[in-house]
mmCIF file of C-alpha atoms in Angstrom:
data_model
loop_
_atom_site.group_PDB
_atom_site.id
_atom_site.type_symbol
_atom_site.label_atom_id
_atom_site.label_comp_id
_atom_site.label_asym_id
_atom_site.label_seq_id
_atom_site.Cartn_x
_atom_site.Cartn_y
_atom_site.Cartn_z
ATOM 1 C CA MET A 165 20.243 18.865 34.256
ATOM 2 C CA TYR A 166 18.378 15.175 35.551
ATOM 3 C CA SER A 167 19.066 13.099 38.651
ATOM 4 C CA ILE A 168 17.828 10.197 40.246
ATOM 5 C CA ASN A 169 14.848 10.688 42.527
ATOM 6 C CA PRO A 170 15.975 8.953 45.641
ATOM 7 C CA LYS A 171 12.191 7.686 46.892
ATOM 8 C CA GLU A 172 12.205 5.263 44.182
ATOM 9 C CA PHE A 173 14.726 2.985 45.362
ATOM 10 C CA ASN A 174 12.909 2.079 48.459
ATOM 11 C CA SER A 175 12.179 -0.658 45.201
ATOM 12 C CA VAL A 176 14.810 -2.415 43.555
ATOM 13 C CA PHE A 177 15.772 -5.183 41.021
ATOM 14 C CA ALA A 178 18.725 -5.910 40.188
ATOM 15 C CA VAL A 179 19.979 -6.196 35.950
ATOM 16 C CA PRO A 180 23.167 -7.282 34.782
ATOM 17 C CA ALA A 181 25.766 -4.482 34.263
ATOM 18 C CA ALA A 182 25.853 -6.544 30.492
ATOM 19 C CA VAL A 183 22.551 -5.152 29.604
ATOM 20 C CA VAL A 184 24.106 -1.404 29.292
ATOM 21 C CA ASP A 185 27.752 -2.198 28.614
ATOM 22 C CA ARG A 186 27.309 -4.845 26.172
ATOM 23 C CA HIS A 187 23.312 -4.321 24.853
ATOM 24 C CA ILE A 188 22.123 -1.156 24.884
ATOM 25 C CA LYS A 189 22.851 -0.146 21.878
ATOM 26 C CA LEU A 190 21.773 -3.450 19.880
ATOM 27 C CA ALA A 191 19.101 -3.976 21.274
ATOM 28 C CA GLY A 192 15.552 -3.149 20.149
ATOM 29 C CA SER A 193 12.991 -2.008 23.188
ATOM 30 C CA ALA A 194 11.190 -4.807 22.748
ATOM 31 C CA GLN A 195 13.537 -7.265 23.776
ATOM 32 C CA LEU A 196 14.989 -4.536 26.503
ATOM 33 C CA LYS A 197 11.001 -4.999 28.183
ATOM 34 C CA ALA A 198 10.883 -8.022 27.536
ATOM 35 C CA LEU A 199 14.524 -8.880 30.069
ATOM 36 C CA LEU A 200 13.798 -6.158 32.417
ATOM 37 C CA TRP A 201 10.103 -7.699 33.157
ATOM 38 C CA ILE A 202 11.757 -10.809 33.278
ATOM 39 C CA TYR A 203 13.816 -9.660 35.820
ATOM 40 C CA ARG A 204 11.643 -7.759 38.049
ATOM 41 C CA HIS A 205 9.738 -11.172 38.296
ATOM 42 C CA SER A 206 12.486 -13.518 38.623
ATOM 43 C CA CYS A 207 11.142 -15.469 41.202
ATOM 44 C CA GLU A 208 8.241 -16.359 39.424
ATOM 45 C CA PRO A 209 8.362 -19.130 35.586
ATOM 46 C CA ILE A 210 8.352 -16.857 32.711
ATOM 47 C CA ASP A 211 4.561 -16.553 31.116
ATOM 48 C CA ILE A 212 4.329 -15.114 27.586
ATOM 49 C CA GLU A 213 1.160 -14.504 27.902
ATOM 50 C CA LYS A 214 1.426 -12.605 31.019
ATOM 51 C CA MET A 215 4.481 -11.002 29.627
ATOM 52 C CA SER A 216 3.068 -10.173 26.489
ATOM 53 C CA LYS A 217 -0.219 -7.798 28.453
ATOM 54 C CA ALA A 218 1.931 -6.365 30.676
ATOM 55 C CA ILE A 219 4.753 -4.669 28.270
ATOM 56 C CA GLY A 220 1.746 -4.567 25.463
ATOM 57 C CA ILE A 221 3.238 -6.742 22.474
ATOM 58 C CA SER A 222 2.376 -9.872 20.922
ATOM 59 C CA ALA A 223 3.215 -13.010 22.287
ATOM 60 C CA ALA A 224 5.347 -13.890 19.097
ATOM 61 C CA ASP A 225 6.923 -10.773 19.150
ATOM 62 C CA VAL A 226 7.790 -11.871 23.345
ATOM 63 C CA LYS A 227 9.409 -15.214 21.831
ATOM 64 C CA ASP A 228 11.877 -13.210 19.303
ATOM 65 C CA ALA A 229 12.644 -11.095 22.216
ATOM 66 C CA LEU A 230 13.622 -14.139 24.236
ATOM 67 C CA GLN A 231 15.576 -15.609 21.842
ATOM 68 C CA TYR A 232 17.641 -12.715 21.013
ATOM 69 C CA TRP A 233 18.678 -12.969 24.753
ATOM 70 C CA LEU A 234 18.777 -16.653 24.600
ATOM 71 C CA GLU A 235 21.518 -15.977 22.098
ATOM 72 C CA CYS A 236 23.624 -13.361 24.043
ATOM 73 C CA GLY A 237 23.198 -15.681 27.356
ATOM 74 C CA LEU A 238 21.764 -13.906 29.396
ATOM 75 C CA LEU A 239 18.936 -16.416 29.274
ATOM 76 C CA ILE A 240 19.392 -19.953 29.698
ATOM 77 C CA GLU A 241 16.420 -22.746 28.674
ATOM 78 C CA ASP A 242 15.738 -25.314 31.318
ATOM 79 C CA GLY A 243 18.055 -27.969 31.990
ATOM 80 C CA LYS A 244 20.771 -26.282 30.037
ATOM 81 C CA GLU A 245 22.188 -24.658 32.995
ATOM 82 C CA ASN A 246 25.214 -26.703 33.778
ATOM 83 C CA ALA A 247 25.946 -26.295 30.082
ATOM 84 C CA ALA A 248 25.814 -23.240 30.235
ATOM 85 C CA ALA A 249 28.042 -23.260 33.431
ATOM 86 C CA GLU A 250 30.618 -24.673 31.363
ATOM 87 C CA ASN A 251 30.900 -22.318 28.373
ATOM 88 C CA ALA A 252 31.271 -19.697 30.552
ATOM 89 C CA LYS A 253 34.585 -19.109 29.642
ATOM 90 C CA PRO A 254 36.618 -15.759 28.550
ATOM 91 C CA GLU A 255 36.078 -15.969 24.983
ATOM 92 C CA GLU A 256 39.037 -15.866 22.342
ATOM 93 C CA LYS A 257 39.660 -12.593 20.986
ATOM 94 C CA THR A 258 38.984 -12.816 16.717
ATOM 95 C CA GLU A 259 39.857 -9.177 15.161
ATOM 96 C CA ILE A 260 37.404 -8.299 13.042
ATOM 97 C CA LYS A 261 38.861 -5.606 9.863
ATOM 98 C CA GLU A 262 36.640 -4.363 8.071
ATOM 99 C CA ILE A 263 37.355 -4.748 4.056
ATOM 100 C CA THR A 264 37.266 -1.682 2.035
ATOM 101 C CA PRO A 265 36.184 -2.146 -1.315
ATOM 102 C CA ALA A 266 37.740 -1.359 -4.276
ATOM 103 C CA PRO A 267 36.425 1.783 -6.141
ATOM 104 C CA ALA A 268 33.435 0.896 -8.751
ATOM 105 C CA LYS A 269 34.381 1.377 -11.979
ATOM 106 C CA LYS A 270 31.789 3.521 -14.168
ATOM 107 C CA GLU A 271 31.543 0.739 -16.671
ATOM 108 C CA PRO A 272 27.705 -0.711 -17.587
ATOM 109 C CA ALA A 273 27.032 -3.156 -14.830
ATOM 110 C CA GLN A 274 27.807 -6.993 -15.892
ATOM 111 C CA ILE A 275 27.765 -9.879 -13.944
ATOM 112 C CA HIS A 276 30.349 -12.508 -14.429
ATOM 113 C CA GLU A 277 29.546 -16.296 -13.446
ATOM 114 C CA SER A 278 31.988 -17.903 -10.804
ATOM 115 C CA GLU A 279 34.686 -15.644 -11.047
ATOM 116 C CA LYS A 280 35.750 -17.110 -7.881
ATOM 117 C CA ASN A 281 35.543 -19.275 -4.981
ATOM 118 C CA LEU A 282 35.120 -17.854 -1.781
ATOM 119 C CA PRO A 283 35.494 -19.855 1.728
ATOM 120 C CA ASP A 284 32.248 -20.610 3.764
ATOM 121 C CA LEU A 285 32.049 -16.683 6.721
ATOM 122 C CA PRO A 286 34.062 -18.116 9.447
ATOM 123 C CA VAL A 287 32.448 -20.865 11.652
ATOM 124 C CA LEU A 288 33.618 -18.623 14.940
ATOM 125 C CA LYS A 289 31.920 -15.293 14.597
ATOM 126 C CA PRO A 290 32.626 -12.347 16.026
ATOM 127 C CA THR A 291 31.704 -11.482 19.802
ATOM 128 C CA GLN A 292 29.119 -9.339 21.248
ATOM 129 C CA GLU A 293 31.677 -6.785 22.441
ATOM 130 C CA GLN A 294 33.308 -6.605 18.767
ATOM 131 C CA ILE A 295 29.652 -5.999 16.814
ATOM 132 C CA ALA A 296 28.778 -3.482 19.078
ATOM 133 C CA MET A 297 32.844 -1.782 18.850
ATOM 134 C CA ARG A 298 32.153 -2.157 14.953
ATOM 135 C CA VAL A 299 28.496 -0.464 15.993
ATOM 136 C CA GLU A 300 29.977 2.572 17.457
ATOM 137 C CA GLU A 301 33.276 3.013 14.915
ATOM 138 C CA SER A 302 31.337 2.922 11.437
ATOM 139 C CA GLU A 303 27.880 4.427 10.781
ATOM 140 C CA GLU A 304 27.566 1.865 7.787
ATOM 141 C CA ILE A 305 27.512 -0.999 10.186
ATOM 142 C CA ARG A 306 25.020 0.702 12.149
ATOM 143 C CA ALA A 307 22.604 1.310 9.484
ATOM 144 C CA LEU A 308 23.328 -1.863 8.091
ATOM 145 C CA LEU A 309 22.095 -3.887 11.730
ATOM 146 C CA ASN A 310 19.017 -1.052 11.581
ATOM 147 C CA GLU A 311 17.614 -1.189 8.540
ATOM 148 C CA ALA A 312 17.755 -4.589 8.392
ATOM 149 C CA GLN A 313 15.349 -4.871 11.260
ATOM 150 C CA GLN A 314 13.301 -2.702 9.479
ATOM 151 C CA ILE A 315 13.175 -4.564 6.540
ATOM 152 C CA LEU A 316 13.063 -7.942 7.841
ATOM 153 C CA GLY A 317 9.976 -6.666 10.149
ATOM 154 C CA ARG A 318 11.217 -7.973 13.796
ATOM 155 C CA THR A 319 14.467 -7.514 15.765
ATOM 156 C CA ILE A 320 18.022 -9.355 14.894
ATOM 157 C CA GLY A 321 19.455 -11.043 17.512
ATOM 158 C CA TYR A 322 22.827 -12.097 17.538
ATOM 159 C CA SER A 323 23.434 -15.085 15.295
ATOM 160 C CA ALA A 324 21.770 -12.695 12.157
ATOM 161 C CA GLN A 325 23.818 -9.408 13.233
ATOM 162 C CA ALA A 326 27.069 -11.067 13.331
ATOM 163 C CA ALA A 327 25.706 -13.311 9.712
ATOM 164 C CA LEU A 328 25.496 -9.607 8.716
ATOM 165 C CA VAL A 329 28.757 -7.938 9.598
ATOM 166 C CA MET A 330 30.325 -10.801 8.242
ATOM 167 C CA LEU A 331 29.233 -10.374 4.525
ATOM 168 C CA HIS A 332 30.179 -6.373 4.964
ATOM 169 C CA ASP A 333 33.914 -7.169 6.423
ATOM 170 C CA HIS A 334 35.030 -10.594 4.803
ATOM 171 C CA TYR A 335 33.220 -10.426 1.595
ATOM 172 C CA ALA A 336 33.511 -6.535 1.239
ATOM 173 C CA LEU A 337 29.799 -6.322 -0.147
ATOM 174 C CA PRO A 338 28.456 -2.408 0.759
ATOM 175 C CA VAL A 339 25.582 -2.249 3.052
ATOM 176 C CA SER A 340 22.847 -1.139 0.018
ATOM 177 C CA VAL A 341 23.453 -4.452 -1.501
ATOM 178 C CA ILE A 342 22.901 -6.573 2.060
ATOM 179 C CA LEU A 343 19.739 -5.080 2.386
ATOM 180 C CA MET A 344 18.603 -5.439 -1.138
ATOM 181 C CA ILE A 345 19.233 -9.156 -0.258
ATOM 182 C CA CYS A 346 17.543 -8.524 2.926
ATOM 183 C CA GLU A 347 14.194 -6.994 0.822
ATOM 184 C CA TYR A 348 14.178 -9.682 -1.508
ATOM 185 C CA ALA A 349 14.438 -12.386 1.502
ATOM 186 C CA ARG A 350 11.522 -10.636 2.647
ATOM 187 C CA SER A 351 9.356 -10.371 -0.139
ATOM 188 C CA THR A 352 9.578 -14.063 -1.354
ATOM 189 C CA GLY A 353 8.754 -15.314 2.584
ATOM 190 C CA ARG A 354 12.591 -16.163 3.940
ATOM 191 C CA GLN A 355 12.970 -12.788 5.935
ATOM 192 C CA GLY A 356 13.356 -15.239 9.094
ATOM 193 C CA ASN A 357 15.879 -17.428 7.169
ATOM 194 C CA ILE A 358 19.544 -15.457 7.560
ATOM 195 C CA ASN A 359 20.923 -18.701 6.261
ATOM 196 C CA TYR A 360 18.890 -17.978 2.876
ATOM 197 C CA ILE A 361 20.471 -14.287 3.004
ATOM 198 C CA GLN A 362 24.098 -15.236 4.527
ATOM 199 C CA THR A 363 24.033 -18.017 1.224
ATOM 200 C CA MET A 364 23.017 -15.620 -1.168
ATOM 201 C CA GLY A 365 25.299 -13.162 0.148
ATOM 202 C CA LYS A 366 28.250 -15.260 -0.612
ATOM 203 C CA ASN A 367 26.831 -16.378 -3.848
ATOM 204 C CA TRP A 368 27.006 -12.916 -5.099
ATOM 205 C CA ALA A 369 30.469 -11.658 -3.837
ATOM 206 C CA GLU A 370 31.890 -14.881 -5.951
ATOM 207 C CA ARG A 371 29.858 -13.477 -9.045
ATOM 208 C CA GLY A 372 30.975 -9.748 -8.229
ATOM 209 C CA ILE A 373 27.211 -8.523 -7.803
ATOM 210 C CA ASP A 374 29.105 -6.138 -5.995
ATOM 211 C CA THR A 375 27.273 -2.571 -6.997
ATOM 212 C CA PHE A 376 23.551 -1.142 -6.355
ATOM 213 C CA GLU A 377 23.741 -1.657 -10.505
ATOM 214 C CA LYS A 378 24.405 -5.213 -10.408
ATOM 215 C CA ALA A 379 22.103 -5.750 -7.710
ATOM 216 C CA VAL A 380 19.046 -4.287 -8.992
ATOM 217 C CA GLU A 381 20.513 -6.476 -12.401
ATOM 218 C CA GLN A 382 20.542 -9.578 -10.525
ATOM 219 C CA LEU A 383 17.026 -8.771 -8.565
ATOM 220 C CA ALA A 384 15.309 -8.294 -11.782
ATOM 221 C CA ALA A 385 16.455 -11.710 -13.113
ATOM 222 C CA LEU A 386 15.293 -13.637 -10.256
ATOM 223 C CA GLU A 387 11.891 -12.320 -10.488
ATOM 224 C CA ASN A 388 12.287 -13.217 -14.019
ATOM 225 C CA THR A 389 12.968 -16.580 -12.674
ATOM 226 C CA ASP A 390 10.606 -16.997 -10.114
ATOM 227 C CA LYS A 391 8.039 -16.164 -12.098
ATOM 228 C CA LEU A 392 9.078 -18.789 -14.663
ATOM 229 C CA TRP A 393 9.117 -21.340 -11.541
ATOM 230 C CA LYS A 394 5.663 -20.750 -11.153
ATOM 231 C CA GLU A 395 5.007 -21.110 -14.538
ATOM 232 C CA PHE A 396 7.125 -24.649 -14.716
ATOM 233 C CA ALA A 397 5.759 -25.894 -10.903
ATOM 234 C CA ALA A 398 1.985 -25.224 -12.945
ATOM 235 C CA PHE A 399 3.158 -27.636 -16.067
ATOM 236 C CA ALA A 400 5.201 -30.275 -14.092
ATOM 237 C CA GLY A 401 2.241 -30.659 -11.042
ATOM 238 C CA ILE A 402 4.586 -29.544 -8.741
ATOM 239 C CA THR A 403 2.633 -27.583 -5.014
ATOM 240 C CA SER A 404 5.995 -25.582 -3.831
ATOM 241 C CA PRO A 405 5.851 -22.350 -4.202
ATOM 242 C CA ARG A 406 9.295 -21.656 -4.147
ATOM 243 C CA PRO A 407 12.060 -23.084 -5.763
ATOM 244 C CA THR A 408 15.091 -24.281 -4.128
ATOM 245 C CA THR A 409 18.464 -21.888 -4.195
ATOM 246 C CA THR A 410 19.780 -24.939 -6.368
ATOM 247 C CA GLN A 411 16.180 -25.244 -8.582
ATOM 248 C CA GLN A 412 16.809 -21.440 -9.091
ATOM 249 C CA ARG A 413 20.360 -21.405 -10.307
ATOM 250 C CA TYR A 414 19.162 -24.197 -12.786
ATOM 251 C CA LEU A 415 15.875 -21.858 -14.046
ATOM 252 C CA ASP A 416 18.001 -18.577 -14.088
ATOM 253 C CA THR A 417 21.164 -20.493 -16.250
ATOM 254 C CA TRP A 418 18.598 -22.152 -18.969
ATOM 255 C CA HIS A 419 16.570 -19.085 -19.043
ATOM 256 C CA ASN A 420 18.666 -16.410 -18.410
ATOM 257 C CA LYS A 421 21.824 -16.563 -19.423
ATOM 258 C CA TRP A 422 21.513 -19.410 -22.631
ATOM 259 C CA LYS A 423 18.340 -17.667 -23.252
ATOM 260 C CA PHE A 424 15.839 -21.282 -23.463
ATOM 261 C CA PRO A 425 12.067 -20.611 -23.659
ATOM 262 C CA LEU A 426 9.661 -22.388 -21.002
ATOM 263 C CA GLU A 427 8.205 -24.219 -23.831
ATOM 264 C CA MET A 428 11.688 -26.259 -24.458
ATOM 265 C CA ILE A 429 12.370 -26.167 -20.262
ATOM 266 C CA CYS A 430 9.200 -28.586 -20.242
ATOM 267 C CA ILE A 431 10.336 -30.452 -22.770
ATOM 268 C CA ALA A 432 13.226 -30.797 -21.138
ATOM 269 C CA TYR A 433 11.703 -31.820 -17.622
ATOM 270 C CA GLU A 434 8.970 -34.801 -19.861
ATOM 271 C CA LYS A 435 12.601 -36.131 -21.372
ATOM 272 C CA ALA A 436 13.845 -36.323 -17.834
ATOM 273 C CA ALA A 437 10.499 -37.493 -16.217
ATOM 274 C CA GLU A 438 10.248 -40.792 -19.406
ATOM 275 C CA ARG A 439 13.791 -41.654 -18.400
ATOM 276 C CA THR A 440 13.686 -41.419 -14.707
ATOM 277 C CA GLY A 441 10.018 -41.006 -13.361
ATOM 278 C CA GLN A 442 10.556 -37.665 -11.407
ATOM 279 C CA LEU A 443 11.696 -33.886 -11.254
ATOM 280 C CA ASN A 444 15.664 -34.355 -11.827
ATOM 281 C CA MET A 445 16.715 -30.629 -12.387
ATOM 282 C CA ASN A 446 20.648 -32.161 -12.785
ATOM 283 C CA TYR A 447 19.428 -34.804 -15.355
ATOM 284 C CA MET A 448 17.520 -31.790 -17.141
ATOM 285 C CA ASN A 449 20.744 -29.468 -16.986
ATOM 286 C CA GLY A 450 22.476 -32.478 -19.205
ATOM 287 C CA ILE A 451 19.746 -32.593 -21.657
ATOM 288 C CA ILE A 452 19.160 -28.636 -21.747
ATOM 289 C CA LYS A 453 23.170 -28.259 -21.651
ATOM 290 C CA ASN A 454 23.174 -30.638 -24.855
ATOM 291 C CA TRP A 455 20.620 -28.651 -26.573
ATOM 292 C CA TYR A 456 23.398 -25.392 -26.222
ATOM 293 C CA GLU A 457 26.276 -27.234 -27.091
ATOM 294 C CA SER A 458 24.078 -28.358 -30.108
ATOM 295 C CA GLY A 459 22.864 -24.258 -31.895
ATOM 296 C CA VAL A 460 19.453 -26.061 -30.587
ATOM 297 C CA LYS A 461 17.342 -22.975 -30.636
ATOM 298 C CA THR A 462 13.835 -23.123 -31.241
ATOM 299 C CA VAL A 463 11.499 -26.782 -30.940
ATOM 300 C CA GLU A 464 11.783 -27.731 -34.292
ATOM 301 C CA ASP A 465 15.823 -28.268 -33.721
ATOM 302 C CA ILE A 466 15.154 -30.440 -31.080
ATOM 303 C CA GLU A 467 13.232 -32.404 -33.211
ATOM 304 C CA LYS A 468 15.298 -32.521 -35.559
ATOM 305 C CA LEU A 469 18.264 -33.397 -33.169
ATOM 306 C CA ASP A 470 16.052 -36.279 -32.343
ATOM 307 C CA LYS A 471 16.233 -37.516 -35.152
ATOM 308 C CA ILE A 472 19.749 -38.429 -35.364
ATOM 309 C CA PRO A 473 20.173 -41.859 -34.322
ATOM 310 C CA LYS A 474 21.376 -42.885 -30.299
ATOM 311 C CA VAL A 475 24.241 -44.381 -30.913
ATOM 312 C CA THR A 476 25.723 -41.135 -33.179
ATOM 313 C CA LYS A 477 24.870 -39.144 -30.307
ATOM 314 C CA LEU A 478 26.240 -40.884 -27.583
ATOM 315 C CA SER A 479 29.273 -42.163 -30.076
ATOM 316 C CA ASP A 480 30.007 -38.475 -30.039
ATOM 317 C CA ALA A 481 31.827 -36.970 -26.094
ATOM 318 C CA LYS A 482 31.350 -33.038 -27.332
ATOM 319 C CA THR A 483 27.891 -32.934 -28.083
ATOM 320 C CA SER A 484 26.297 -35.168 -26.262
ATOM 321 C CA TYR A 485 25.189 -36.712 -22.520
ATOM 322 C CA ASP A 486 26.008 -39.978 -20.758
ATOM 323 C CA ILE A 487 22.262 -40.721 -19.864
ATOM 324 C CA GLU A 488 23.815 -43.371 -17.389
ATOM 325 C CA GLN A 489 26.515 -40.540 -15.601
ATOM 326 C CA ALA A 490 23.446 -38.330 -14.994
ATOM 327 C CA GLU A 491 21.765 -40.550 -13.189
ATOM 328 C CA LYS A 492 24.342 -41.378 -11.437
ATOM 329 C CA SER A 493 25.925 -38.209 -10.757
ATOM 330 C CA ALA A 494 22.239 -36.652 -10.071
ATOM 331 C CA PHE A 495 22.529 -34.668 -6.484
ATOM 332 C CA GLU A 496 19.104 -33.194 -6.382
ATOM 333 C CA PRO A 497 16.692 -34.771 -4.096
ATOM 334 C CA PRO A 498 13.893 -36.635 -6.453
ATOM 335 C CA ILE A 499 10.387 -34.628 -6.113
ATOM 336 C CA TYR A 500 7.742 -36.932 -7.335
ATOM 337 C CA THR A 501 4.997 -35.677 -9.343
ATOM 338 C CA LYS A 502 1.693 -37.197 -11.335
ATOM 339 C CA ARG A 503 3.011 -37.845 -14.967
ATOM 340 C CA GLY A 504 1.419 -35.911 -17.151
ATOM 341 C CA ALA A 505 0.213 -32.810 -15.152
ATOM 342 C CA LYS A 506 -0.488 -29.614 -17.078
#
């Protein structure tokens, strides 16, 4: 049996009940240490370096911990007290229902492209109370948040917790699949970008990547695409170490789906650069899609296709691309590079 030592009540400080009622299960040790230190020194300005030494964690971890409490509303930034007071109204309760995925059929893993278009996650996120309720009632959600923190190497704040829970409850993605997305984000240096994880989760749900086997297959394809990007970037003189989501999608289609080797992708880049003077992935896609629909499979096939008079090619709407239209419809922000860099 344990009891409180009454002698210690000679010196006390106040802590909001919400810290225990809402956050005791969700907050990490660093977050709780930081908040308790702040309440103990509530009459002093917050000093990150001083707090770091006092509670024994790095200054970067202190800032990350404080960000959690900012998102929860227990801390507010200087100059935003009035806005916080206006927003301190009872929140509308949004019922968050868990969607149970349909049992996976025991068939070879297959990824079906663009099977469905899913809506974005709701703007109105589950409240801290609702997240705490999901943690209490679901071992899967509890494991998801705990494991995600381990994988991402940091305590995750309210926004990240809400995003992960919604990926599971709204898109019916299994915990194992969401954690694999987190692992991939960490491996590519995007562990701090919850929007990237959220976007990737939606994309996988739309494409039916909803089992462990399908996720493994997709990660292998992504690793192959990342390797291809490095080789392509070296050829084109691009300094960005990683492709954007759109660039990654194009490379995945060209190389993994349509089976075009790097050499032919580079030829498409040169042709697009000759016309536009820049890297334009949408323009390149018009060229490569034309090759795919025309049955082009080798460099020799490209040379044969190029010998066909332009008038003939441009008059055949089924097997050609409209250069002017490709230029007008390009939605990729241009990346200017030095021509001829190989």
